[in-house]
Short mmCIF file of C-alpha atoms in Angstrom, two decimals:
data_model
loop_
_atom_site.label_atom_id
_atom_site.label_comp_id
_atom_site.label_asym_id
_atom_site.label_seq_id
_atom_site.Cartn_x
_atom_site.Cartn_y
_atom_site.Cartn_z
CA MET A 188 15.26 -253.10 47.18
CA MET A 189 15.79 -252.20 43.49
CA ARG A 190 14.14 -255.44 42.46
CA TRP A 191 11.26 -254.86 44.85
CA ALA A 192 10.75 -251.33 43.48
CA ARG A 193 11.02 -252.39 39.93
CA ASP A 194 8.35 -255.08 40.37
CA ARG A 195 5.95 -252.56 41.88
CA TYR A 196 6.74 -249.97 39.24
CA LEU A 197 6.07 -252.41 36.40
CA ALA A 198 2.77 -253.53 38.03
CA ALA A 199 1.67 -249.88 38.52
CA ILE A 200 2.25 -248.90 34.84
CA ALA A 201 0.98 -252.16 33.26
CA ASP A 202 -2.14 -250.59 31.87
CA ALA A 203 -0.84 -247.01 31.51
CA GLU A 204 -0.85 -245.03 28.27
CA LEU A 205 2.61 -244.49 26.80
CA ASP A 206 3.85 -241.31 25.06
CA ALA A 207 5.89 -241.30 21.88
CA TYR A 208 9.09 -242.11 23.80
CA GLY A 209 7.52 -245.10 25.55
CA ARG A 210 7.20 -243.38 28.94
CA PRO A 211 4.04 -243.97 31.03
CA ILE A 212 1.70 -241.00 31.13
CA MET A 213 -1.81 -239.98 32.27
CA ARG A 214 -4.26 -237.31 31.26
CA PRO A 215 -5.82 -235.69 34.36
CA GLU A 216 -8.05 -233.56 32.12
CA ALA A 217 -8.50 -232.78 28.47
CA GLY A 218 -5.43 -231.11 26.91
CA PHE A 219 -3.09 -232.02 29.76
CA GLU A 220 -0.49 -234.79 29.88
CA VAL A 221 1.47 -235.73 33.00
CA ASP A 222 4.24 -238.31 33.55
CA LEU A 223 3.11 -241.25 35.62
CA CYS A 224 5.71 -241.84 38.37
CA PRO A 225 4.38 -244.46 40.77
CA ILE A 226 7.80 -245.02 42.36
CA VAL A 227 10.18 -242.19 43.35
CA TRP A 228 13.73 -243.27 44.19
CA ILE A 229 16.18 -240.73 45.55
CA ASP A 230 19.82 -241.16 46.66
CA LEU A 231 21.00 -238.88 49.46
CA ASP A 232 24.31 -237.17 49.45
CA ALA A 233 26.70 -237.13 52.43
CA ALA A 234 25.49 -235.07 55.40
CA THR A 235 22.16 -234.25 53.82
CA GLN A 236 20.08 -231.80 55.78
CA ILE A 237 16.39 -231.05 55.73
CA LYS A 238 16.09 -228.91 52.62
CA GLY A 239 18.38 -231.22 50.71
CA LEU A 240 16.03 -234.17 51.33
CA ASP A 241 13.00 -232.21 49.94
CA GLU A 242 15.01 -230.89 47.04
CA SER A 243 16.01 -234.44 46.06
CA ILE A 244 12.33 -235.32 45.59
CA LEU A 245 11.82 -232.25 43.38
CA LYS A 246 14.95 -233.08 41.34
CA PHE A 247 13.50 -236.57 40.65
CA PHE A 248 10.75 -234.80 38.71
CA ASN A 249 13.18 -232.34 37.15
CA LEU A 250 11.57 -229.45 39.05
CA ALA A 251 13.34 -226.39 40.39
CA ALA A 252 14.07 -226.53 44.15
CA ALA A 253 14.26 -222.77 44.95
CA GLY A 254 12.50 -221.17 47.88
CA VAL A 255 12.35 -221.44 51.59
CA GLN A 256 12.30 -224.82 53.32
CA ARG A 257 8.55 -224.93 54.03
CA ASP A 258 7.66 -224.02 50.44
CA VAL A 259 10.02 -226.66 49.03
CA LEU A 260 8.27 -229.41 50.96
CA THR A 261 4.86 -228.11 49.83
CA VAL A 262 5.95 -228.16 46.15
CA ALA A 263 7.44 -231.57 46.58
CA ALA A 264 4.32 -233.01 48.09
CA GLY A 265 2.29 -231.43 45.20
CA ALA A 266 4.59 -233.08 42.67
CA VAL A 267 4.18 -236.47 44.32
CA ARG A 268 0.36 -236.05 44.23
CA ARG A 269 0.31 -234.74 40.62
CA HIS A 270 2.39 -237.65 39.26
CA ARG A 271 0.37 -240.28 41.15
CA THR A 272 3.37 -241.51 43.21
CA GLN A 273 2.60 -244.49 45.48
CA ILE A 274 5.96 -245.00 47.14
CA VAL A 275 8.86 -242.67 47.93
CA ILE A 276 12.09 -244.57 48.50
CA VAL A 277 14.96 -242.69 50.20
CA ASP A 278 18.27 -244.58 49.81
CA ASP A 279 21.44 -244.07 51.83
CA VAL A 280 19.33 -242.55 54.58
CA HIS A 281 22.17 -243.29 57.02
CA LEU A 282 23.88 -240.24 55.44
CA LEU A 283 21.30 -237.91 56.98
CA LYS A 284 23.10 -235.55 59.29
CA THR A 285 21.43 -236.18 62.68
CA ASN A 286 24.45 -236.04 64.94
CA TRP A 287 24.91 -232.29 65.01
CA LYS A 288 23.37 -229.44 67.04
CA SER A 289 20.23 -229.34 64.96
CA GLY A 290 19.97 -233.10 64.42
CA ARG A 291 16.66 -233.13 66.22
CA ASP A 292 15.21 -230.99 63.42
CA VAL A 293 16.16 -233.58 60.88
CA LEU A 294 14.39 -236.39 62.79
CA ASP A 295 11.28 -234.20 63.23
CA HIS A 296 11.27 -233.44 59.51
CA ILE A 297 11.29 -237.18 58.65
CA LYS A 298 8.19 -237.55 60.81
CA HIS A 299 6.59 -234.50 59.18
CA LEU A 300 7.44 -235.80 55.67
CA ASN A 301 5.97 -239.22 56.53
CA THR A 302 2.80 -237.51 57.73
CA ARG A 303 2.41 -235.33 54.62
CA LEU A 304 2.97 -238.26 52.31
CA GLY A 305 0.62 -240.47 54.32
CA GLN A 306 -2.17 -237.85 53.97
CA ILE A 307 -2.11 -238.33 50.20
CA GLY A 308 -1.76 -242.17 50.46
CA VAL A 309 1.96 -242.43 49.78
CA SER A 310 4.29 -244.75 51.66
CA LEU A 311 7.74 -243.64 52.72
CA VAL A 312 10.48 -246.24 52.59
CA LEU A 313 13.88 -245.49 54.09
CA VAL A 314 16.90 -247.58 53.06
CA GLY A 315 20.35 -247.41 54.70
CA ALA A 316 23.17 -249.28 56.38
CA ASP A 317 23.04 -250.23 60.05
CA LEU A 318 19.95 -248.16 60.70
CA GLU A 319 19.14 -250.15 63.84
CA ASP A 320 22.10 -248.38 65.53
CA LYS A 321 21.18 -244.89 64.25
CA ASP A 322 19.31 -242.08 65.88
CA LEU A 323 16.58 -242.51 63.24
CA SER A 324 15.32 -245.84 64.52
CA LYS A 325 15.86 -245.03 68.15
CA ASP A 326 13.59 -241.98 68.08
CA PRO A 327 10.41 -243.05 70.07
CA GLN A 328 7.95 -241.41 67.71
CA ILE A 329 9.67 -242.70 64.58
CA ALA A 330 10.00 -246.23 66.08
CA ALA A 331 6.20 -246.20 66.78
CA ARG A 332 5.54 -245.79 63.02
CA LEU A 333 8.38 -247.84 61.75
CA ARG A 334 8.31 -251.34 60.33
CA LEU A 335 11.94 -252.56 60.18
CA ASN A 336 13.11 -255.04 57.58
CA ARG A 337 16.66 -256.43 57.66
CA PHE A 338 18.54 -257.32 54.50
CA GLU A 339 21.26 -259.83 55.33
CA PRO A 340 24.08 -260.99 53.00
CA TYR A 341 23.18 -264.03 50.89
CA LYS A 342 24.84 -266.83 52.91
CA ALA A 343 24.82 -269.80 50.54
CA ASP A 344 25.63 -273.10 52.22
CA LYS A 345 26.97 -275.30 49.42
CA ASN A 346 25.44 -278.28 51.11
CA VAL A 347 21.91 -276.79 51.02
CA GLU A 348 20.30 -276.90 47.60
CA SER A 349 17.84 -274.03 48.15
CA ASP A 350 20.77 -271.78 49.23
CA ARG A 351 22.67 -272.68 46.09
CA VAL A 352 19.74 -272.10 43.82
CA ARG A 353 18.98 -268.73 45.37
CA TRP A 354 22.54 -267.53 44.86
CA GLN A 355 22.64 -268.86 41.33
CA VAL A 356 19.54 -266.92 40.47
CA ILE A 357 21.29 -263.70 41.62
CA VAL A 358 24.47 -264.46 39.63
CA ARG A 359 22.32 -265.29 36.62
CA ASP A 360 20.68 -261.84 36.78
CA PHE A 361 24.13 -260.23 36.66
CA GLU A 362 25.24 -262.64 33.99
CA ASN A 363 22.24 -261.59 31.74
CA VAL A 364 23.24 -257.95 32.06
CA LEU A 365 26.94 -258.68 31.26
CA ALA A 366 26.28 -261.10 28.39
CA PRO A 367 26.40 -258.42 25.58
CA HIS A 368 29.85 -257.36 26.85
CA LEU A 369 31.21 -260.95 26.98
CA PRO A 370 30.64 -262.26 23.49
CA ARG A 371 32.91 -265.36 24.01
CA SER A 372 31.27 -266.36 27.27
CA LYS A 373 29.51 -269.73 27.24
CA PRO A 374 25.86 -269.76 28.08
CA LYS A 375 25.14 -270.12 31.83
CA GLU A 376 28.84 -270.18 32.50
CA LEU A 377 28.89 -267.79 35.44
CA HIS A 378 25.91 -269.04 37.42
CA THR A 379 26.70 -272.72 36.93
CA LYS A 380 30.47 -272.93 37.04
CA LEU A 381 31.66 -269.85 38.93
CA ALA A 382 28.77 -269.24 41.32
CA GLY A 383 30.52 -270.97 44.22
CA GLU A 384 33.70 -269.06 43.67
CA LEU A 385 31.83 -265.75 43.49
CA GLN A 386 30.05 -266.46 46.75
CA GLU A 387 33.24 -267.45 48.45
CA ARG A 388 34.92 -264.20 47.38
CA THR A 389 32.00 -261.80 48.10
CA GLN A 390 30.51 -263.58 51.14
CA GLY A 391 27.06 -262.84 49.78
CA TYR A 392 27.35 -259.02 49.64
CA LEU A 393 25.68 -257.84 46.44
CA GLY A 394 27.70 -254.68 46.32
CA ASP A 395 30.89 -256.72 46.30
CA LEU A 396 29.50 -259.11 43.75
CA LYS A 397 28.69 -256.17 41.41
CA ALA A 398 32.17 -254.74 41.85
CA LEU A 399 33.87 -258.02 41.31
CA LEU A 400 31.99 -258.85 38.13
CA CYS A 401 32.41 -255.31 36.71
CA GLU A 402 36.17 -255.38 37.25
CA ALA A 403 36.42 -258.89 35.90
CA THR A 404 34.45 -257.92 32.81
CA ILE A 405 36.79 -254.95 32.19
CA SER A 406 39.83 -257.23 32.56
CA ALA A 407 38.36 -259.77 30.15
CA THR A 408 37.65 -257.04 27.63
CA VAL A 409 41.15 -255.42 27.93
CA ASP A 410 43.01 -258.70 27.44
CA GLY A 411 40.72 -259.79 24.56
CA THR A 412 39.38 -262.84 26.28
CA HIS A 413 35.84 -261.47 26.33
CA ARG A 414 34.92 -264.17 28.79
CA ILE A 415 35.32 -264.18 32.60
CA LEU A 416 37.77 -266.73 33.77
CA LEU A 417 39.04 -267.54 37.20
CA ARG A 418 42.23 -265.57 36.67
CA HIS A 419 40.15 -262.44 36.05
CA LEU A 420 38.54 -262.91 39.43
CA ASN A 421 41.99 -263.43 41.01
CA GLU A 422 43.07 -260.05 39.67
CA VAL A 423 40.37 -258.14 41.49
CA ASP A 424 41.05 -256.64 44.98
CA LEU A 425 38.10 -257.43 47.22
CA SER A 426 36.69 -255.04 49.79
CA LYS A 427 38.10 -255.14 53.33
CA ARG A 428 34.74 -256.37 54.56
CA ALA A 429 34.61 -259.32 52.20
CA GLU A 430 38.28 -260.24 52.92
CA GLU A 431 37.66 -260.24 56.63
CA GLU A 432 34.51 -262.34 56.36
CA ARG A 433 36.24 -264.69 53.98
CA SER A 434 39.15 -265.28 56.50
CA LEU A 435 36.79 -266.11 59.43
CA PRO A 436 36.76 -269.78 60.41
CA LEU A 437 33.75 -271.76 59.55
CA ARG A 438 31.18 -271.86 62.37
#
């Protein structure tokens, strides 16, 4: 999702004017300058309620979130319009508190927020874990407006070339980010020599891959190797999910 959002963000600001700090801006009228924010990405906290969702949108724009619930949503919608936002992405939406006595209000607010954003041409994208089993996707009115996309773990069959290449591309992206911190690492080492080992250990879960590589990089820095070796991977405790998947017999 972050790659998807980044691609759309870069496309939306391709021809935008930049300020002195390199940030995209626009000038709605003479003498006024406004930040251009085509993509809004917010991360929800645990047990987020209605007002917290609207406040998160305002905080993205560094705006105060004071006032009654109705006013906060109005201000948030105004900020989205003012900054020419095209897509609002709400991550960790499974943390929305819908299983309490006023849970119905939260679901109704999601529908209301979607309607308000739709009226100004903005798409609402909700991202979360196991949403198919949550109240959010089971609500009849929400389901009628919902287009569900599933993100599965990257299962790379070592005997299928397209699978291997797809996984190697993912590892390469991580490798490019880590390269400045691993000065003794050989070019293309991770995604050509250790890609299979990384897939075996993480079972295709990107969160586990990120954690594994971060921990291995720290270990390689501490011991002065400055290059990820197999022993650095062996030192990292994997998540319970990855360990369980790894221990399953091949099907």
